[in-house]
mmCIF file of C-alpha atoms in Angstrom:
data_model
loop_
_atom_site.group_PDB
_atom_site.id
_atom_site.type_symbol
_atom_site.label_atom_id
_atom_site.label_comp_id
_atom_site.label_asym_id
_atom_site.label_seq_id
_atom_site.Cartn_x
_atom_site.Cartn_y
_atom_site.Cartn_z
ATOM 1 C CA MET A 54 79.747 -157.209 -1.007
ATOM 2 C CA LEU A 55 79.168 -153.493 -1.511
ATOM 3 C CA TYR A 56 82.194 -151.661 -2.969
ATOM 4 C CA ILE A 57 82.431 -147.926 -2.456
ATOM 5 C CA ILE A 58 84.941 -146.877 -5.158
ATOM 6 C CA GLY A 59 86.622 -143.521 -5.744
ATOM 7 C CA LEU A 60 86.959 -142.559 -9.460
ATOM 8 C CA GLY A 61 89.466 -139.889 -9.113
ATOM 9 C CA LEU A 62 89.078 -136.382 -10.701
ATOM 10 C CA SER A 63 89.192 -136.363 -14.391
ATOM 11 C CA ASP A 64 88.267 -139.193 -16.763
ATOM 12 C CA GLU A 65 87.603 -142.936 -17.065
ATOM 13 C CA TYR A 66 91.284 -143.804 -16.652
ATOM 14 C CA ASP A 67 91.630 -142.329 -13.159
ATOM 15 C CA ILE A 68 90.086 -145.307 -11.495
ATOM 16 C CA THR A 69 92.693 -147.452 -9.659
ATOM 17 C CA LEU A 70 93.506 -150.948 -10.922
ATOM 18 C CA LYS A 71 92.016 -152.314 -7.591
ATOM 19 C CA GLY A 72 88.953 -150.342 -8.297
ATOM 20 C CA LEU A 73 88.621 -151.442 -11.863
ATOM 21 C CA ASN A 74 88.982 -155.072 -10.867
ATOM 22 C CA ALA A 75 86.242 -154.672 -8.256
ATOM 23 C CA VAL A 76 83.862 -152.941 -10.788
ATOM 24 C CA LYS A 77 84.341 -155.846 -13.195
ATOM 25 C CA SER A 78 83.448 -158.346 -10.537
ATOM 26 C CA CYS A 79 80.137 -156.539 -9.831
ATOM 27 C CA LYS A 80 76.644 -157.543 -10.980
ATOM 28 C CA ARG A 81 75.320 -153.871 -10.651
ATOM 29 C CA VAL A 82 77.255 -150.630 -10.840
ATOM 30 C CA TYR A 83 75.926 -147.262 -9.619
ATOM 31 C CA LEU A 84 77.443 -143.876 -10.389
ATOM 32 C CA GLU A 85 76.751 -141.202 -7.751
ATOM 33 C CA ALA A 86 75.863 -138.165 -9.705
ATOM 34 C CA TYR A 87 74.931 -135.315 -7.524
ATOM 35 C CA THR A 88 77.907 -134.179 -5.391
ATOM 36 C CA SER A 89 80.361 -133.939 -8.211
ATOM 37 C CA ILE A 90 80.877 -134.853 -11.912
ATOM 38 C CA LEU A 91 83.555 -136.605 -14.012
ATOM 39 C CA MET A 92 84.671 -134.805 -17.105
ATOM 40 C CA VAL A 93 83.620 -137.642 -19.481
ATOM 41 C CA ASP A 94 80.294 -139.159 -20.404
ATOM 42 C CA LYS A 95 78.956 -142.268 -18.799
ATOM 43 C CA ASP A 96 79.461 -144.285 -22.041
ATOM 44 C CA LYS A 97 83.163 -143.961 -21.763
ATOM 45 C CA LEU A 98 83.087 -145.520 -18.277
ATOM 46 C CA GLU A 99 80.810 -148.289 -19.564
ATOM 47 C CA LYS A 100 83.242 -149.046 -22.447
ATOM 48 C CA LEU A 101 86.212 -149.355 -20.084
ATOM 49 C CA TYR A 102 84.338 -151.234 -17.317
ATOM 50 C CA GLU A 103 82.419 -153.537 -19.911
ATOM 51 C CA LYS A 104 79.466 -152.989 -17.597
ATOM 52 C CA PRO A 105 76.166 -150.945 -17.863
ATOM 53 C CA ILE A 106 76.132 -148.041 -15.304
ATOM 54 C CA ILE A 107 73.058 -146.904 -13.357
ATOM 55 C CA ILE A 108 72.982 -143.302 -12.503
ATOM 56 C CA ALA A 109 72.249 -142.613 -8.767
ATOM 57 C CA ASP A 110 70.909 -139.214 -8.174
ATOM 58 C CA ARG A 111 70.257 -137.761 -4.747
ATOM 59 C CA GLU A 112 66.690 -138.979 -4.708
ATOM 60 C CA MET A 113 67.832 -142.636 -5.295
ATOM 61 C CA VAL A 114 70.636 -142.548 -2.747
ATOM 62 C CA GLU A 115 68.688 -140.836 -0.046
ATOM 63 C CA GLN A 116 65.235 -142.333 -0.588
ATOM 64 C CA GLU A 117 65.816 -145.643 -2.532
ATOM 65 C CA SER A 118 69.022 -146.983 -1.092
ATOM 66 C CA ASP A 119 67.311 -150.410 -0.600
ATOM 67 C CA ALA A 120 67.368 -150.738 -4.440
ATOM 68 C CA ILE A 121 71.095 -150.194 -4.421
ATOM 69 C CA LEU A 122 71.695 -152.676 -1.589
ATOM 70 C CA GLU A 123 69.285 -155.320 -3.066
ATOM 71 C CA ASN A 124 70.903 -158.809 -3.110
ATOM 72 C CA ALA A 125 74.293 -157.333 -2.104
ATOM 73 C CA LYS A 126 74.768 -160.193 0.397
ATOM 74 C CA GLU A 127 74.820 -162.628 -2.530
ATOM 75 C CA ASP A 128 76.176 -160.286 -5.328
ATOM 76 C CA ASN A 129 78.848 -157.783 -5.583
ATOM 77 C CA VAL A 130 77.495 -154.261 -6.171
ATOM 78 C CA ALA A 131 79.626 -151.073 -6.844
ATOM 79 C CA PHE A 132 78.771 -147.594 -5.715
ATOM 80 C CA LEU A 133 81.140 -145.190 -7.679
ATOM 81 C CA VAL A 134 81.976 -141.732 -6.306
ATOM 82 C CA VAL A 135 83.873 -138.993 -8.217
ATOM 83 C CA GLY A 136 87.177 -138.278 -6.314
ATOM 84 C CA ASP A 137 87.388 -140.165 -3.032
ATOM 85 C CA PRO A 138 84.430 -141.783 -1.373
ATOM 86 C CA TYR A 139 85.145 -139.819 1.838
ATOM 87 C CA GLY A 140 86.809 -136.748 0.379
ATOM 88 C CA ALA A 141 84.169 -134.076 0.263
ATOM 89 C CA THR A 142 80.909 -135.833 0.931
ATOM 90 C CA THR A 143 80.716 -138.944 3.161
ATOM 91 C CA HIS A 144 78.194 -141.560 2.147
ATOM 92 C CA THR A 145 78.057 -142.875 5.612
ATOM 93 C CA ASP A 146 74.282 -143.399 5.526
ATOM 94 C CA LEU A 147 74.472 -145.924 2.749
ATOM 95 C CA VAL A 148 77.439 -147.734 4.486
ATOM 96 C CA ILE A 149 75.377 -147.779 7.735
ATOM 97 C CA ARG A 150 72.320 -149.221 5.979
ATOM 98 C CA ALA A 151 74.475 -151.857 4.365
ATOM 99 C CA LYS A 152 76.069 -152.966 7.649
ATOM 100 C CA GLU A 153 72.718 -153.045 9.328
ATOM 101 C CA GLN A 154 71.632 -155.546 6.684
ATOM 102 C CA GLY A 155 74.806 -157.660 7.268
ATOM 103 C CA ILE A 156 76.341 -156.674 3.849
ATOM 104 C CA VAL A 157 80.175 -156.492 3.809
ATOM 105 C CA VAL A 158 81.332 -153.073 2.691
ATOM 106 C CA LYS A 159 84.761 -152.442 1.119
ATOM 107 C CA THR A 160 86.104 -148.905 0.308
ATOM 108 C CA ILE A 161 88.631 -148.350 -2.443
ATOM 109 C CA HIS A 162 90.160 -144.837 -2.267
ATOM 110 C CA ASN A 163 91.321 -142.430 -4.925
ATOM 111 C CA ALA A 164 92.494 -138.804 -5.388
ATOM 112 C CA SER A 165 90.063 -135.937 -4.654
ATOM 113 C CA ILE A 166 90.264 -132.173 -4.656
ATOM 114 C CA MET A 167 91.153 -132.308 -0.939
ATOM 115 C CA ASN A 168 94.630 -133.503 -1.829
ATOM 116 C CA ALA A 169 94.958 -132.512 -5.401
ATOM 117 C CA VAL A 170 94.681 -128.862 -4.331
ATOM 118 C CA GLY A 171 98.404 -129.320 -3.554
ATOM 119 C CA ALA A 172 98.877 -128.646 -7.396
ATOM 120 C CA THR A 173 98.554 -124.985 -6.493
ATOM 121 C CA GLY A 174 101.938 -125.168 -4.708
ATOM 122 C CA LEU A 175 100.343 -124.691 -1.276
ATOM 123 C CA GLN A 176 101.396 -127.215 1.347
ATOM 124 C CA LEU A 177 98.505 -129.394 2.441
ATOM 125 C CA TYR A 178 99.479 -129.195 6.096
ATOM 126 C CA ASN A 179 98.971 -125.412 5.969
ATOM 127 C CA PHE A 180 95.268 -125.777 5.211
ATOM 128 C CA GLY A 181 92.596 -125.265 7.772
ATOM 129 C CA GLN A 182 88.960 -126.323 7.686
ATOM 130 C CA THR A 183 87.460 -126.850 4.223
ATOM 131 C CA ILE A 184 84.201 -124.960 3.564
ATOM 132 C CA SER A 185 81.363 -125.498 1.093
ATOM 133 C CA MET A 186 79.751 -122.484 -0.489
ATOM 134 C CA VAL A 187 76.284 -122.649 -1.992
ATOM 135 C CA PHE A 188 74.531 -120.558 -4.477
ATOM 136 C CA PHE A 189 72.754 -117.443 -3.065
ATOM 137 C CA THR A 190 69.157 -116.809 -4.002
ATOM 138 C CA ASP A 191 67.112 -113.669 -3.709
ATOM 139 C CA THR A 192 65.700 -114.770 -0.325
ATOM 140 C CA TRP A 193 68.491 -117.166 0.966
ATOM 141 C CA ARG A 194 72.077 -115.915 1.456
ATOM 142 C CA PRO A 195 73.638 -118.446 3.879
ATOM 143 C CA ASP A 196 76.907 -117.338 5.516
ATOM 144 C CA SER A 197 77.666 -119.953 8.201
ATOM 145 C CA TRP A 198 80.860 -120.943 6.300
ATOM 146 C CA TYR A 199 82.272 -117.457 7.064
ATOM 147 C CA ASN A 200 82.975 -118.441 10.625
ATOM 148 C CA ARG A 201 85.189 -121.328 9.489
ATOM 149 C CA ILE A 202 87.080 -118.935 7.114
ATOM 150 C CA LYS A 203 87.594 -116.463 9.911
ATOM 151 C CA GLU A 204 88.968 -119.151 12.250
ATOM 152 C CA ASN A 205 91.421 -120.323 9.554
ATOM 153 C CA ALA A 206 92.480 -116.782 8.827
ATOM 154 C CA LYS A 207 93.249 -116.033 12.550
ATOM 155 C CA PHE A 208 95.648 -119.093 12.561
ATOM 156 C CA GLY A 209 97.212 -118.173 9.220
ATOM 157 C CA PHE A 210 95.801 -121.161 7.424
ATOM 158 C CA HIS A 211 94.748 -121.508 3.829
ATOM 159 C CA THR A 212 91.095 -122.342 3.172
ATOM 160 C CA LEU A 213 89.831 -124.539 0.416
ATOM 161 C CA CYS A 214 86.338 -123.518 -0.783
ATOM 162 C CA LEU A 215 84.279 -126.209 -2.418
ATOM 163 C CA LEU A 216 81.817 -124.666 -4.878
ATOM 164 C CA ASP A 217 78.149 -125.592 -5.209
ATOM 165 C CA ILE A 218 76.683 -127.765 -8.001
ATOM 166 C CA LYS A 219 72.952 -128.121 -8.783
ATOM 167 C CA VAL A 220 72.075 -131.311 -10.623
ATOM 168 C CA LYS A 221 68.482 -132.538 -11.010
ATOM 169 C CA GLU A 222 67.204 -129.851 -8.644
ATOM 170 C CA GLN A 223 63.615 -128.705 -8.592
ATOM 171 C CA SER A 224 62.391 -125.173 -8.285
ATOM 172 C CA ILE A 225 60.438 -124.289 -5.162
ATOM 173 C CA GLU A 226 57.258 -124.035 -7.060
ATOM 174 C CA ASN A 227 57.670 -127.438 -8.764
ATOM 175 C CA LEU A 228 58.692 -128.992 -5.508
ATOM 176 C CA ALA A 229 55.603 -127.620 -3.790
ATOM 177 C CA ARG A 230 53.373 -128.798 -6.564
ATOM 178 C CA GLY A 231 54.888 -132.310 -6.669
ATOM 179 C CA ARG A 232 55.926 -131.841 -10.202
ATOM 180 C CA LYS A 233 59.007 -133.960 -11.375
ATOM 181 C CA ILE A 234 60.358 -131.055 -13.450
ATOM 182 C CA TYR A 235 64.048 -130.407 -12.972
ATOM 183 C CA GLU A 236 66.139 -127.197 -13.346
ATOM 184 C CA PRO A 237 69.033 -127.243 -15.787
ATOM 185 C CA PRO A 238 72.378 -128.156 -14.166
ATOM 186 C CA ARG A 239 74.340 -125.288 -12.603
ATOM 187 C CA TYR A 240 77.973 -125.194 -11.391
ATOM 188 C CA MET A 241 79.325 -122.312 -9.266
ATOM 189 C CA THR A 242 82.285 -120.501 -10.759
ATOM 190 C CA VAL A 243 85.261 -119.018 -9.103
ATOM 191 C CA ASN A 244 83.899 -115.595 -10.163
ATOM 192 C CA GLN A 245 80.563 -116.203 -8.402
ATOM 193 C CA ALA A 246 82.240 -117.577 -5.316
ATOM 194 C CA VAL A 247 84.491 -114.564 -5.017
ATOM 195 C CA GLN A 248 81.402 -112.224 -5.541
ATOM 196 C CA GLN A 249 79.508 -113.989 -2.682
ATOM 197 C CA MET A 250 82.630 -113.957 -0.494
ATOM 198 C CA LEU A 251 83.072 -110.301 -0.861
ATOM 199 C CA GLU A 252 79.463 -109.560 -0.202
ATOM 200 C CA ILE A 253 79.453 -111.479 3.086
ATOM 201 C CA GLU A 254 82.804 -109.929 4.037
ATOM 202 C CA GLY A 255 81.300 -106.555 3.632
ATOM 203 C CA LEU A 256 78.400 -107.421 6.021
ATOM 204 C CA ARG A 257 80.510 -109.500 8.590
ATOM 205 C CA LYS A 258 83.762 -107.766 8.929
ATOM 206 C CA GLU A 259 84.894 -107.215 12.449
ATOM 207 C CA ASN A 260 85.788 -103.713 13.645
ATOM 208 C CA GLY A 261 86.164 -102.563 10.043
ATOM 209 C CA LYS A 262 88.645 -105.453 9.327
ATOM 210 C CA TRP A 263 88.222 -107.590 6.258
ATOM 211 C CA PHE A 264 89.791 -111.120 6.361
ATOM 212 C CA TYR A 265 89.534 -111.394 2.614
ATOM 213 C CA GLY A 266 88.822 -108.189 0.650
ATOM 214 C CA ASP A 267 89.457 -107.032 -2.915
ATOM 215 C CA GLU A 268 93.201 -106.887 -2.413
ATOM 216 C CA SER A 269 93.574 -110.236 -0.698
ATOM 217 C CA LEU A 270 95.480 -113.109 -2.316
ATOM 218 C CA ALA A 271 93.535 -116.169 -3.561
ATOM 219 C CA ILE A 272 93.831 -118.921 -6.125
ATOM 220 C CA GLY A 273 91.086 -120.152 -8.557
ATOM 221 C CA VAL A 274 91.339 -123.680 -9.917
ATOM 222 C CA ALA A 275 89.360 -125.481 -12.443
ATOM 223 C CA ARG A 276 89.225 -129.122 -13.729
ATOM 224 C CA ILE A 277 92.146 -130.170 -11.481
ATOM 225 C CA GLY A 278 93.687 -133.411 -12.562
ATOM 226 C CA SER A 279 92.627 -132.938 -16.227
ATOM 227 C CA ASP A 280 94.873 -132.209 -19.192
ATOM 228 C CA ASP A 281 93.351 -128.722 -19.405
ATOM 229 C CA GLN A 282 93.412 -127.862 -15.629
ATOM 230 C CA VAL A 283 93.558 -124.124 -14.895
ATOM 231 C CA ILE A 284 95.285 -122.585 -11.808
ATOM 232 C CA LYS A 285 95.222 -118.770 -11.557
ATOM 233 C CA ALA A 286 96.589 -116.775 -8.585
ATOM 234 C CA GLY A 287 95.922 -113.185 -7.874
ATOM 235 C CA THR A 288 93.850 -110.749 -5.886
ATOM 236 C CA MET A 289 90.122 -111.381 -5.220
ATOM 237 C CA GLN A 290 89.485 -108.535 -7.571
ATOM 238 C CA GLN A 291 91.509 -110.143 -10.217
ATOM 239 C CA LEU A 292 89.848 -113.544 -9.822
ATOM 240 C CA LEU A 293 86.460 -111.877 -10.031
ATOM 241 C CA LYS A 294 87.152 -111.116 -13.656
ATOM 242 C CA ALA A 295 89.248 -114.132 -14.743
ATOM 243 C CA ASP A 296 88.021 -116.790 -17.157
ATOM 244 C CA PHE A 297 88.354 -120.342 -15.790
ATOM 245 C CA GLY A 298 86.312 -122.122 -18.433
ATOM 246 C CA ALA A 299 84.143 -125.107 -17.810
ATOM 247 C CA PRO A 300 83.351 -126.708 -14.449
ATOM 248 C CA LEU A 301 84.406 -127.998 -11.905
ATOM 249 C CA HIS A 302 85.804 -124.877 -10.105
ATOM 250 C CA SER A 303 87.327 -124.449 -6.488
ATOM 251 C CA LEU A 304 88.602 -121.439 -4.676
ATOM 252 C CA VAL A 305 91.546 -121.282 -2.233
ATOM 253 C CA LEU A 306 91.880 -118.330 0.147
ATOM 254 C CA VAL A 307 95.683 -117.914 0.927
ATOM 255 C CA GLY A 308 96.556 -117.651 4.578
ATOM 256 C CA SER A 309 99.134 -115.452 6.347
ATOM 257 C CA ARG A 310 101.542 -118.294 6.963
ATOM 258 C CA LEU A 311 102.399 -118.556 3.367
ATOM 259 C CA HIS A 312 105.839 -119.982 2.961
ATOM 260 C CA GLU A 313 108.518 -118.680 0.531
ATOM 261 C CA LEU A 314 108.459 -121.854 -1.394
ATOM 262 C CA GLU A 315 104.683 -121.729 -1.713
ATOM 263 C CA ALA A 316 104.910 -118.115 -2.943
ATOM 264 C CA GLU A 317 107.486 -119.202 -5.573
ATOM 265 C CA VAL A 318 105.070 -121.639 -7.128
ATOM 266 C CA LEU A 319 102.322 -119.121 -7.057
ATOM 267 C CA ARG A 320 104.431 -116.797 -9.202
ATOM 268 C CA ASP A 321 104.096 -119.260 -12.068
ATOM 269 C CA TYR A 322 100.310 -119.095 -11.830
ATOM 270 C CA ALA A 323 99.970 -115.417 -11.425
ATOM 271 C CA ILE A 324 97.376 -113.513 -13.461
ATOM 272 C CA ASP A 325 99.807 -110.509 -13.249
ATOM 273 C CA LYS A 326 103.246 -111.327 -11.833
ATOM 274 C CA ALA A 327 104.058 -107.753 -10.978
ATOM 275 C CA GLU A 328 100.847 -107.369 -9.048
ATOM 276 C CA LEU A 329 101.318 -110.659 -7.281
ATOM 277 C CA ASN A 330 104.816 -109.654 -6.245
ATOM 278 C CA ARG A 331 103.437 -106.485 -4.940
ATOM 279 C CA VAL A 332 100.864 -108.294 -2.751
ATOM 280 C CA LEU A 333 103.487 -110.810 -1.579
ATOM 281 C CA ALA A 334 105.807 -108.034 -0.405
ATOM 282 C CA ARG A 335 102.982 -106.045 1.228
ATOM 283 C CA ASP A 336 101.036 -108.825 2.988
ATOM 284 C CA TYR A 337 103.627 -111.629 3.523
ATOM 285 C CA GLY A 338 107.055 -109.718 3.441
ATOM 286 C CA ILE A 339 108.073 -112.072 0.650
ATOM 287 C CA ASN A 340 110.200 -110.368 -2.030
#
């Protein structure tokens, strides 16, 4: 059997009991390590699981999936995913390949940023489409996500923005030359996401209207689910300058349908409570 197992958000202890029992039954254990990261080292997982872990980078998952599935008809194999297996990135290709080979697949779910973002106090059913924001380069500044944000804003929904990570990535030059030289890992911060958001807003605004400008309300979160998680609410300009510490970060754009109960929780996370109250009164009619 192939187990697809969610690990949760923070450390080795976030795995479910069902997931842990499955891991301990497996002959090989792979850890997907390119769509997200846990906040502990691999050796802590190995100590708890009492199993060696094979790191599965993008290249292995996308190009060498047969190695992961090898003998999975006879042996149990685990494929571990940070968060929930189908939370932010679906590993459907691996599942499809397994089923084509007659391998039984079982998924064991866990918490992900998609539901843990409720820690901000915003109600999950008030969220619209989730978007992913990638690092801009000098020559590539993709903005297709802006249309999803605009659609959410028109309905008053909140938007969860998942921020880019670059792990084991090659430069264009090294890729072109076929050199297996990788760039240092990079993780987008809330500050970078806000900066890119404001840049695209300035270019894409409709009839002079900004959906999310300097004075718009947003929430930055970091390391959700950990003991040192950070949640800060304020204007985009305030978030641009706020310190959120180590990765992973996410950004939430607050929609116009903000409920009074949601606003009450946000006050506890305010960078500047007086400024937050001013924005709540001005934009949402909440005093």
